[in-house]
Amino acid sequence: MSLREMGERLSISRSGVNHRLRRILEFAEQLGSPEESLAEQSVFEVEEKLHAENAKTEEL
């Protein structure tokens, strides 16, 4: 599906779709692979990072 088609379905601009997809990719890259990040971090550290990311998203 093209950015234009996604935008039409979501009632946002093509640029808005592109921005949101880039943000999702950035979050995925920061998280890394589940096996790697969970093996290296405690549950509390993972929760803390998710909370911080949610706070950043709410600011936008």
PDB file of N, CA, C and O in Angstrom:
ATOM      1  N   MET A   1       0.851  -1.172   0.000  1.00  0.00           N
ATOM      2  CA  MET A   1       0.000   0.000   0.000  1.00  0.00           C
ATOM      3  C   MET A   1       0.901   1.240   0.000  1.00  0.00           C
ATOM      4  O   MET A   1       1.883   1.295   0.731  1.00  0.00           O
ATOM      5  N   SER A   2       0.549   2.208  -0.774  1.00  0.00           N
ATOM      6  CA  SER A   2       1.348   3.435  -0.845  1.00  0.00           C
ATOM      7  C   SER A   2       1.056   4.342   0.354  1.00  0.00           C
ATOM      8  O   SER A   2       0.060   4.165   1.066  1.00  0.00           O
ATOM      9  N   LEU A   3       1.937   5.313   0.562  1.00  0.00           N
ATOM     10  CA  LEU A   3       1.723   6.283   1.648  1.00  0.00           C
ATOM     11  C   LEU A   3       0.417   7.035   1.434  1.00  0.00           C
ATOM     12  O   LEU A   3      -0.318   7.307   2.384  1.00  0.00           O
ATOM     13  N   ARG A   4       0.120   7.363   0.189  1.00  0.00           N
ATOM     14  CA  ARG A   4      -1.120   8.086  -0.130  1.00  0.00           C
ATOM     15  C   ARG A   4      -2.340   7.249   0.252  1.00  0.00           C
ATOM     16  O   ARG A   4      -3.282   7.747   0.872  1.00  0.00           O
ATOM     17  N   GLU A   5      -2.314   5.955  -0.104  1.00  0.00           N
ATOM     18  CA  GLU A   5      -3.441   5.076   0.219  1.00  0.00           C
ATOM     19  C   GLU A   5      -3.607   4.915   1.731  1.00  0.00           C
ATOM     20  O   GLU A   5      -4.721   4.951   2.248  1.00  0.00           O
ATOM     21  N   MET A   6      -2.489   4.774   2.444  1.00  0.00           N
ATOM     22  CA  MET A   6      -2.567   4.671   3.904  1.00  0.00           C
ATOM     23  C   MET A   6      -3.138   5.948   4.495  1.00  0.00           C
ATOM     24  O   MET A   6      -3.972   5.909   5.406  1.00  0.00           O
ATOM     25  N   GLY A   7      -2.678   7.087   3.986  1.00  0.00           N
ATOM     26  CA  GLY A   7      -3.172   8.365   4.477  1.00  0.00           C
ATOM     27  C   GLY A   7      -4.660   8.529   4.274  1.00  0.00           C
ATOM     28  O   GLY A   7      -5.371   9.035   5.143  1.00  0.00           O
ATOM     29  N   GLU A   8      -5.146   8.096   3.120  1.00  0.00           N
ATOM     30  CA  GLU A   8      -6.579   8.181   2.843  1.00  0.00           C
ATOM     31  C   GLU A   8      -7.378   7.321   3.822  1.00  0.00           C
ATOM     32  O   GLU A   8      -8.418   7.743   4.318  1.00  0.00           O
ATOM     33  N   ARG A   9      -6.869   6.131   4.102  1.00  0.00           N
ATOM     34  CA  ARG A   9      -7.576   5.239   5.032  1.00  0.00           C
ATOM     35  C   ARG A   9      -7.544   5.759   6.463  1.00  0.00           C
ATOM     36  O   ARG A   9      -8.461   5.537   7.238  1.00  0.00           O
ATOM     37  N   LEU A  10      -6.450   6.440   6.818  1.00  0.00           N
ATOM     38  CA  LEU A  10      -6.295   6.942   8.186  1.00  0.00           C
ATOM     39  C   LEU A  10      -6.751   8.389   8.349  1.00  0.00           C
ATOM     40  O   LEU A  10      -6.703   8.933   9.446  1.00  0.00           O
ATOM     41  N   SER A  11      -7.139   9.000   7.245  1.00  0.00           N
ATOM     42  CA  SER A  11      -7.562  10.411   7.229  1.00  0.00           C
ATOM     43  C   SER A  11      -6.456  11.347   7.711  1.00  0.00           C
ATOM     44  O   SER A  11      -6.681  12.271   8.486  1.00  0.00           O
ATOM     45  N   ILE A  12      -5.222  11.065   7.260  1.00  0.00           N
ATOM     46  CA  ILE A  12      -4.095  11.958   7.508  1.00  0.00           C
ATOM     47  C   ILE A  12      -3.327  12.135   6.200  1.00  0.00           C
ATOM     48  O   ILE A  12      -3.537  11.387   5.246  1.00  0.00           O
ATOM     49  N   SER A  13      -2.436  13.099   6.172  1.00  0.00           N
ATOM     50  CA  SER A  13      -1.683  13.363   4.948  1.00  0.00           C
ATOM     51  C   SER A  13      -0.624  12.297   4.698  1.00  0.00           C
ATOM     52  O   SER A  13      -0.240  11.543   5.598  1.00  0.00           O
ATOM     53  N   ARG A  14      -0.149  12.242   3.461  1.00  0.00           N
ATOM     54  CA  ARG A  14       0.931  11.330   3.092  1.00  0.00           C
ATOM     55  C   ARG A  14       2.152  11.611   3.950  1.00  0.00           C
ATOM     56  O   ARG A  14       2.817  10.708   4.443  1.00  0.00           O
ATOM     57  N   SER A  15       2.425  12.886   4.162  1.00  0.00           N
ATOM     58  CA  SER A  15       3.549  13.289   4.996  1.00  0.00           C
ATOM     59  C   SER A  15       3.373  12.807   6.436  1.00  0.00           C
ATOM     60  O   SER A  15       4.320  12.368   7.080  1.00  0.00           O
ATOM     61  N   GLY A  16       2.143  12.874   6.934  1.00  0.00           N
ATOM     62  CA  GLY A  16       1.855  12.398   8.286  1.00  0.00           C
ATOM     63  C   GLY A  16       2.090  10.904   8.430  1.00  0.00           C
ATOM     64  O   GLY A  16       2.631  10.439   9.433  1.00  0.00           O
ATOM     65  N   VAL A  17       1.701  10.143   7.405  1.00  0.00           N
ATOM     66  CA  VAL A  17       1.935   8.692   7.415  1.00  0.00           C
ATOM     67  C   VAL A  17       3.431   8.432   7.433  1.00  0.00           C
ATOM     68  O   VAL A  17       3.927   7.612   8.210  1.00  0.00           O
ATOM     69  N   ASN A  18       4.171   9.133   6.580  1.00  0.00           N
ATOM     70  CA  ASN A  18       5.613   8.952   6.494  1.00  0.00           C
ATOM     71  C   ASN A  18       6.275   9.253   7.848  1.00  0.00           C
ATOM     72  O   ASN A  18       7.123   8.497   8.320  1.00  0.00           O
ATOM     73  N   HIS A  19       5.867  10.342   8.482  1.00  0.00           N
ATOM     74  CA  HIS A  19       6.435  10.721   9.784  1.00  0.00           C
ATOM     75  C   HIS A  19       6.179   9.633  10.823  1.00  0.00           C
ATOM     76  O   HIS A  19       7.089   9.231  11.559  1.00  0.00           O
ATOM     77  N   ARG A  20       4.949   9.137  10.879  1.00  0.00           N
ATOM     78  CA  ARG A  20       4.611   8.121  11.866  1.00  0.00           C
ATOM     79  C   ARG A  20       5.372   6.820  11.626  1.00  0.00           C
ATOM     80  O   ARG A  20       5.834   6.187  12.570  1.00  0.00           O
ATOM     81  N   LEU A  21       5.520   6.433  10.366  1.00  0.00           N
ATOM     82  CA  LEU A  21       6.274   5.216  10.058  1.00  0.00           C
ATOM     83  C   LEU A  21       7.745   5.365  10.455  1.00  0.00           C
ATOM     84  O   LEU A  21       8.346   4.429  10.985  1.00  0.00           O
ATOM     85  N   ARG A  22       8.323   6.553  10.222  1.00  0.00           N
ATOM     86  CA  ARG A  22       9.708   6.779  10.635  1.00  0.00           C
ATOM     87  C   ARG A  22       9.858   6.675  12.141  1.00  0.00           C
ATOM     88  O   ARG A  22      10.825   6.117  12.653  1.00  0.00           O
ATOM     89  N   ARG A  23       8.888   7.220  12.886  1.00  0.00           N
ATOM     90  CA  ARG A  23       8.930   7.154  14.354  1.00  0.00           C
ATOM     91  C   ARG A  23       8.841   5.714  14.839  1.00  0.00           C
ATOM     92  O   ARG A  23       9.542   5.310  15.759  1.00  0.00           O
ATOM     93  N   ILE A  24       7.988   4.909  14.206  1.00  0.00           N
ATOM     94  CA  ILE A  24       7.856   3.508  14.579  1.00  0.00           C
ATOM     95  C   ILE A  24       9.176   2.787  14.340  1.00  0.00           C
ATOM     96  O   ILE A  24       9.628   2.002  15.185  1.00  0.00           O
ATOM     97  N   LEU A  25       9.806   3.053  13.208  1.00  0.00           N
ATOM     98  CA  LEU A  25      11.095   2.428  12.913  1.00  0.00           C
ATOM     99  C   LEU A  25      12.162   2.850  13.910  1.00  0.00           C
ATOM    100  O   LEU A  25      12.986   2.037  14.336  1.00  0.00           O
ATOM    101  N   GLU A  26      12.165   4.126  14.319  1.00  0.00           N
ATOM    102  CA  GLU A  26      13.125   4.600  15.313  1.00  0.00           C
ATOM    103  C   GLU A  26      12.939   3.867  16.638  1.00  0.00           C
ATOM    104  O   GLU A  26      13.914   3.443  17.265  1.00  0.00           O
ATOM    105  N   PHE A  27      11.683   3.708  17.070  1.00  0.00           N
ATOM    106  CA  PHE A  27      11.407   2.996  18.312  1.00  0.00           C
ATOM    107  C   PHE A  27      11.881   1.549  18.210  1.00  0.00           C
ATOM    108  O   PHE A  27      12.482   1.013  19.143  1.00  0.00           O
ATOM    109  N   ALA A  28      11.611   0.907  17.087  1.00  0.00           N
ATOM    110  CA  ALA A  28      12.019  -0.490  16.891  1.00  0.00           C
ATOM    111  C   ALA A  28      13.535  -0.621  16.944  1.00  0.00           C
ATOM    112  O   ALA A  28      14.060  -1.558  17.556  1.00  0.00           O
ATOM    113  N   GLU A  29      14.245   0.311  16.323  1.00  0.00           N
ATOM    114  CA  GLU A  29      15.711   0.266  16.348  1.00  0.00           C
ATOM    115  C   GLU A  29      16.246   0.468  17.760  1.00  0.00           C
ATOM    116  O   GLU A  29      17.216  -0.174  18.165  1.00  0.00           O
ATOM    117  N   GLN A  30      15.618   1.356  18.521  1.00  0.00           N
ATOM    118  CA  GLN A  30      16.051   1.598  19.891  1.00  0.00           C
ATOM    119  C   GLN A  30      15.832   0.378  20.772  1.00  0.00           C
ATOM    120  O   GLN A  30      16.637   0.084  21.652  1.00  0.00           O
ATOM    121  N   LEU A  31      14.761  -0.349  20.522  1.00  0.00           N
ATOM    122  CA  LEU A  31      14.459  -1.521  21.322  1.00  0.00           C
ATOM    123  C   LEU A  31      15.387  -2.687  20.991  1.00  0.00           C
ATOM    124  O   LEU A  31      15.701  -3.488  21.859  1.00  0.00           O
ATOM    125  N   GLY A  32      15.827  -2.779  19.750  1.00  0.00           N
ATOM    126  CA  GLY A  32      16.685  -3.892  19.350  1.00  0.00           C
ATOM    127  C   GLY A  32      15.901  -5.183  19.302  1.00  0.00           C
ATOM    128  O   GLY A  32      14.676  -5.190  19.383  1.00  0.00           O
ATOM    129  N   SER A  33      16.593  -6.296  19.214  1.00  0.00           N
ATOM    130  CA  SER A  33      15.899  -7.583  19.189  1.00  0.00           C
ATOM    131  C   SER A  33      15.456  -7.932  20.601  1.00  0.00           C
ATOM    132  O   SER A  33      16.157  -7.646  21.567  1.00  0.00           O
ATOM    133  N   PRO A  34      14.302  -8.564  20.741  1.00  0.00           N
ATOM    134  CA  PRO A  34      13.789  -8.883  22.083  1.00  0.00           C
ATOM    135  C   PRO A  34      14.738  -9.752  22.900  1.00  0.00           C
ATOM    136  O   PRO A  34      14.922  -9.519  24.086  1.00  0.00           O
ATOM    137  N   GLU A  35      15.370 -10.726  22.266  1.00  0.00           N
ATOM    138  CA  GLU A  35      16.255 -11.619  23.004  1.00  0.00           C
ATOM    139  C   GLU A  35      17.437 -10.863  23.591  1.00  0.00           C
ATOM    140  O   GLU A  35      17.810 -11.042  24.734  1.00  0.00           O
ATOM    141  N   GLU A  36      18.006 -10.005  22.785  1.00  0.00           N
ATOM    142  CA  GLU A  36      19.186  -9.246  23.182  1.00  0.00           C
ATOM    143  C   GLU A  36      18.862  -8.265  24.298  1.00  0.00           C
ATOM    144  O   GLU A  36      19.526  -8.206  25.311  1.00  0.00           O
ATOM    145  N   SER A  37      17.805  -7.472  24.133  1.00  0.00           N
ATOM    146  CA  SER A  37      17.527  -6.453  25.125  1.00  0.00           C
ATOM    147  C   SER A  37      17.024  -7.025  26.437  1.00  0.00           C
ATOM    148  O   SER A  37      17.386  -6.553  27.494  1.00  0.00           O
ATOM    149  N   LEU A  38      16.214  -8.064  26.383  1.00  0.00           N
ATOM    150  CA  LEU A  38      15.709  -8.629  27.628  1.00  0.00           C
ATOM    151  C   LEU A  38      16.789  -9.384  28.384  1.00  0.00           C
ATOM    152  O   LEU A  38      16.790  -9.404  29.608  1.00  0.00           O
ATOM    153  N   ALA A  39      17.701  -9.985  27.671  1.00  0.00           N
ATOM    154  CA  ALA A  39      18.778 -10.715  28.334  1.00  0.00           C
ATOM    155  C   ALA A  39      19.715  -9.771  29.066  1.00  0.00           C
ATOM    156  O   ALA A  39      20.281 -10.123  30.088  1.00  0.00           O
ATOM    157  N   GLU A  40      19.855  -8.561  28.570  1.00  0.00           N
ATOM    158  CA  GLU A  40      20.806  -7.607  29.146  1.00  0.00           C
ATOM    159  C   GLU A  40      20.186  -6.691  30.196  1.00  0.00           C
ATOM    160  O   GLU A  40      20.902  -6.051  30.948  1.00  0.00           O
ATOM    161  N   GLN A  41      18.865  -6.595  30.232  1.00  0.00           N
ATOM    162  CA  GLN A  41      18.227  -5.625  31.108  1.00  0.00           C
ATOM    163  C   GLN A  41      17.267  -6.303  32.079  1.00  0.00           C
ATOM    164  O   GLN A  41      16.680  -7.321  31.785  1.00  0.00           O
ATOM    165  N   SER A  42      17.091  -5.672  33.215  1.00  0.00           N
ATOM    166  CA  SER A  42      16.100  -6.171  34.154  1.00  0.00           C
ATOM    167  C   SER A  42      14.719  -5.688  33.709  1.00  0.00           C
ATOM    168  O   SER A  42      14.582  -4.782  32.895  1.00  0.00           O
ATOM    169  N   VAL A  43      13.702  -6.289  34.244  1.00  0.00           N
ATOM    170  CA  VAL A  43      12.333  -5.902  33.928  1.00  0.00           C
ATOM    171  C   VAL A  43      12.106  -4.437  34.281  1.00  0.00           C
ATOM    172  O   VAL A  43      11.458  -3.697  33.542  1.00  0.00           O
ATOM    173  N   PHE A  44      12.665  -3.988  35.373  1.00  0.00           N
ATOM    174  CA  PHE A  44      12.477  -2.607  35.798  1.00  0.00           C
ATOM    175  C   PHE A  44      13.089  -1.628  34.798  1.00  0.00           C
ATOM    176  O   PHE A  44      12.512  -0.581  34.517  1.00  0.00           O
ATOM    177  N   GLU A  45      14.261  -1.965  34.262  1.00  0.00           N
ATOM    178  CA  GLU A  45      14.901  -1.093  33.273  1.00  0.00           C
ATOM    179  C   GLU A  45      14.064  -1.009  32.002  1.00  0.00           C
ATOM    180  O   GLU A  45      13.913   0.061  31.423  1.00  0.00           O
ATOM    181  N   VAL A  46      13.503  -2.127  31.568  1.00  0.00           N
ATOM    182  CA  VAL A  46      12.662  -2.146  30.367  1.00  0.00           C
ATOM    183  C   VAL A  46      11.425  -1.294  30.596  1.00  0.00           C
ATOM    184  O   VAL A  46      11.058  -0.463  29.760  1.00  0.00           O
ATOM    185  N   GLU A  47      10.770  -1.445  31.741  1.00  0.00           N
ATOM    186  CA  GLU A  47       9.587  -0.649  32.066  1.00  0.00           C
ATOM    187  C   GLU A  47       9.921   0.837  32.113  1.00  0.00           C
ATOM    188  O   GLU A  47       9.149   1.668  31.648  1.00  0.00           O
ATOM    189  N   GLU A  48      11.067   1.165  32.678  1.00  0.00           N
ATOM    190  CA  GLU A  48      11.487   2.560  32.774  1.00  0.00           C
ATOM    191  C   GLU A  48      11.678   3.170  31.378  1.00  0.00           C
ATOM    192  O   GLU A  48      11.242   4.287  31.115  1.00  0.00           O
ATOM    193  N   LYS A  49      12.312   2.442  30.488  1.00  0.00           N
ATOM    194  CA  LYS A  49      12.514   2.926  29.124  1.00  0.00           C
ATOM    195  C   LYS A  49      11.190   3.107  28.398  1.00  0.00           C
ATOM    196  O   LYS A  49      10.985   4.098  27.711  1.00  0.00           O
ATOM    197  N   LEU A  50      10.282   2.144  28.535  1.00  0.00           N
ATOM    198  CA  LEU A  50       8.979   2.256  27.887  1.00  0.00           C
ATOM    199  C   LEU A  50       8.205   3.456  28.411  1.00  0.00           C
ATOM    200  O   LEU A  50       7.565   4.180  27.648  1.00  0.00           O
ATOM    201  N   HIS A  51       8.287   3.684  29.720  1.00  0.00           N
ATOM    202  CA  HIS A  51       7.610   4.832  30.319  1.00  0.00           C
ATOM    203  C   HIS A  51       8.179   6.142  29.754  1.00  0.00           C
ATOM    204  O   HIS A  51       7.441   7.065  29.425  1.00  0.00           O
ATOM    205  N   ALA A  52       9.498   6.222  29.632  1.00  0.00           N
ATOM    206  CA  ALA A  52      10.144   7.419  29.100  1.00  0.00           C
ATOM    207  C   ALA A  52       9.742   7.650  27.646  1.00  0.00           C
ATOM    208  O   ALA A  52       9.473   8.786  27.243  1.00  0.00           O
ATOM    209  N   GLU A  53       9.682   6.594  26.846  1.00  0.00           N
ATOM    210  CA  GLU A  53       9.279   6.719  25.445  1.00  0.00           C
ATOM    211  C   GLU A  53       7.836   7.165  25.336  1.00  0.00           C
ATOM    212  O   GLU A  53       7.490   7.995  24.498  1.00  0.00           O
ATOM    213  N   ASN A  54       6.962   6.642  26.195  1.00  0.00           N
ATOM    214  CA  ASN A  54       5.553   7.052  26.188  1.00  0.00           C
ATOM    215  C   ASN A  54       5.417   8.521  26.542  1.00  0.00           C
ATOM    216  O   ASN A  54       4.616   9.240  25.962  1.00  0.00           O
ATOM    217  N   ALA A  55       6.206   8.996  27.478  1.00  0.00           N
ATOM    218  CA  ALA A  55       6.176  10.395  27.882  1.00  0.00           C
ATOM    219  C   ALA A  55       6.596  11.291  26.720  1.00  0.00           C
ATOM    220  O   ALA A  55       5.992  12.328  26.473  1.00  0.00           O
ATOM    221  N   LYS A  56       7.641  10.866  25.972  1.00  0.00           N
ATOM    222  CA  LYS A  56       8.083  11.629  24.812  1.00  0.00           C
ATOM    223  C   LYS A  56       7.002  11.695  23.750  1.00  0.00           C
ATOM    224  O   LYS A  56       6.768  12.739  23.150  1.00  0.00           O
ATOM    225  N   THR A  57       6.335  10.580  23.518  1.00  0.00           N
ATOM    226  CA  THR A  57       5.286  10.510  22.504  1.00  0.00           C
ATOM    227  C   THR A  57       4.125  11.414  22.880  1.00  0.00           C
ATOM    228  O   THR A  57       3.565  12.084  22.034  1.00  0.00           O
ATOM    229  N   GLU A  58       3.763  11.451  24.156  1.00  0.00           N
ATOM    230  CA  GLU A  58       2.659  12.295  24.613  1.00  0.00           C
ATOM    231  C   GLU A  58       2.972  13.776  24.442  1.00  0.00           C
ATOM    232  O   GLU A  58       2.071  14.582  24.239  1.00  0.00           O
ATOM    233  N   GLU A  59       4.248  14.140  24.510  1.00  0.00           N
ATOM    234  CA  GLU A  59       4.642  15.543  24.350  1.00  0.00           C
ATOM    235  C   GLU A  59       4.392  16.019  22.923  1.00  0.00           C
ATOM    236  O   GLU A  59       4.157  17.188  22.689  1.00  0.00           O
ATOM    237  N   LEU A  60       4.470  15.088  21.953  1.00  0.00           N
ATOM    238  CA  LEU A  60       4.268  15.453  20.541  1.00  0.00           C
ATOM    239  C   LEU A  60       2.808  15.684  20.319  1.00  0.00           C
ATOM    240  O   LEU A  60       2.236  16.443  19.789  1.00  0.00           O
TER     241      LEU A  60
END
